[in-house]
């Protein structure tokens, strides 16, 4: 369960870069389309079904860059997952260090696999993608004086045509309300992200990263129970308490389920 953060200077830089390119090529359009930005940059791309090989790939060959974008069955350039992968590849092209590294002789292009890779350059490209598709100034306007609810995240995801997870991570990064997001797969916590001002840190996992039982996510792994609305949980159910006075503090938990991956993403915030 690795977790580290990029420096605030780099975060600010990528935010500005995303904002700049979104404004340059998609001014006045609510949804930012990576393929339109690629066109604007004179960067060629090929969407195709590449099976499980990669999500996206930026190749440098014969003095030219080319983006290969994996569109599997029923996917196209407007599918949220594909849009994010495309924006991620644009990151490798736009971020100086990434582009320069690819131009070195003998460097093979690497296929980018998934959102949430722990490799540093992948984290940077993911952050760039988030900043491009959900520019900071636009998101700040959307969440200004809004009370946090899952509906707010749902709105961001629909408005910017990104996955719920991408919208959640962006919301955490801009952090105007403390939330924690925990992703569990097959009964184990695989990653978590939270704002600095979230009141708890350590999860009440049993043994090695096992999802706590008295939680909505725990119910799913116990007997397949799914909740289609926000549930109430207690601090001690999800977290290890440092202070016994915290016992009984009420939190909300809202789950997003992907059965195919046996995956639950829990969004947790204080009631
Ligand atoms: Zn990548």
Short mmCIF file of C-alpha atoms in Angstrom, two decimals, residues 1-6 11 84 114-120 122-124 126-127 130 148 153 164-175 177-185 189-203 238-239 264-269:
data_model
loop_
_atom_site.label_atom_id
_atom_site.label_comp_id
_atom_site.label_asym_id
_atom_site.label_seq_id
_atom_site.Cartn_x
_atom_site.Cartn_y
_atom_site.Cartn_z
CA UNK A 1 0.00 0.00 0.00
CA UNK A 2 2.51 2.59 -1.20
CA UNK A 3 1.65 6.25 -0.92
CA UNK A 4 3.75 9.30 -1.60
CA UNK A 5 3.05 12.74 -2.90
CA UNK A 6 4.61 14.89 -5.57
CA UNK A 11 1.93 20.05 -8.46
CA UNK A 84 -7.71 10.03 -19.33
CA UNK A 114 -3.21 2.18 -15.38
CA UNK A 115 -4.30 5.07 -13.29
CA UNK A 116 -2.63 4.81 -9.86
CA UNK A 117 0.73 3.46 -10.92
CA UNK A 118 3.35 4.26 -8.29
CA UNK A 119 6.12 5.00 -10.81
CA UNK A 120 7.15 8.61 -10.50
CA UNK A 122 3.46 7.85 -14.30
CA UNK A 123 2.28 9.79 -11.27
CA UNK A 124 3.35 13.01 -12.94
CA UNK A 126 -1.56 11.18 -14.26
CA UNK A 127 -1.51 14.48 -12.42
CA UNK A 130 -6.18 15.40 -14.19
CA UNK A 148 -19.42 18.01 0.25
CA UNK A 153 -18.27 14.23 -7.23
CA UNK A 164 -15.56 8.93 -10.52
CA UNK A 165 -12.09 7.94 -9.27
CA UNK A 166 -10.40 10.64 -11.34
CA UNK A 167 -12.91 13.22 -10.07
CA UNK A 168 -12.31 12.11 -6.46
CA UNK A 169 -8.54 12.37 -6.76
CA UNK A 170 -8.86 15.84 -8.27
CA UNK A 171 -11.16 16.88 -5.45
CA UNK A 172 -8.63 15.62 -2.87
CA UNK A 173 -5.84 17.52 -4.60
CA UNK A 174 -7.78 20.78 -4.51
CA UNK A 175 -9.04 19.84 -1.07
CA UNK A 177 -13.20 19.41 2.28
CA UNK A 178 -11.41 16.56 4.10
CA UNK A 179 -12.19 13.19 2.53
CA UNK A 180 -10.43 9.85 2.31
CA UNK A 181 -10.72 7.47 -0.64
CA UNK A 182 -9.88 3.82 -0.06
CA UNK A 183 -9.65 1.35 -2.92
CA UNK A 184 -10.00 -2.33 -2.00
CA UNK A 185 -9.76 -5.35 -4.22
CA UNK A 189 -6.89 -2.38 0.68
CA UNK A 190 -4.74 -1.58 -2.37
CA UNK A 191 -4.43 2.17 -2.09
CA UNK A 192 -5.83 5.19 -0.27
CA UNK A 193 -5.63 8.93 -0.75
CA UNK A 194 -6.74 11.73 1.55
CA UNK A 195 -6.40 15.43 2.24
CA UNK A 196 -3.88 16.53 4.81
CA UNK A 197 -6.64 17.76 7.11
CA UNK A 198 -8.49 14.45 7.18
CA UNK A 199 -8.70 13.62 10.93
CA UNK A 200 -7.47 10.00 10.80
CA UNK A 201 -4.53 8.31 9.19
CA UNK A 202 -4.21 4.62 10.06
CA UNK A 203 -6.81 2.21 8.81
CA UNK A 238 -12.50 2.39 9.61
CA UNK A 239 -9.65 3.89 11.63
CA UNK A 264 -14.76 -1.24 -4.11
CA UNK A 265 -13.79 2.41 -3.92
CA UNK A 266 -15.00 3.87 -0.59
CA UNK A 267 -15.35 7.61 -0.20
CA UNK A 268 -15.28 8.55 3.49
CA UNK A 269 -16.02 11.95 5.04
#
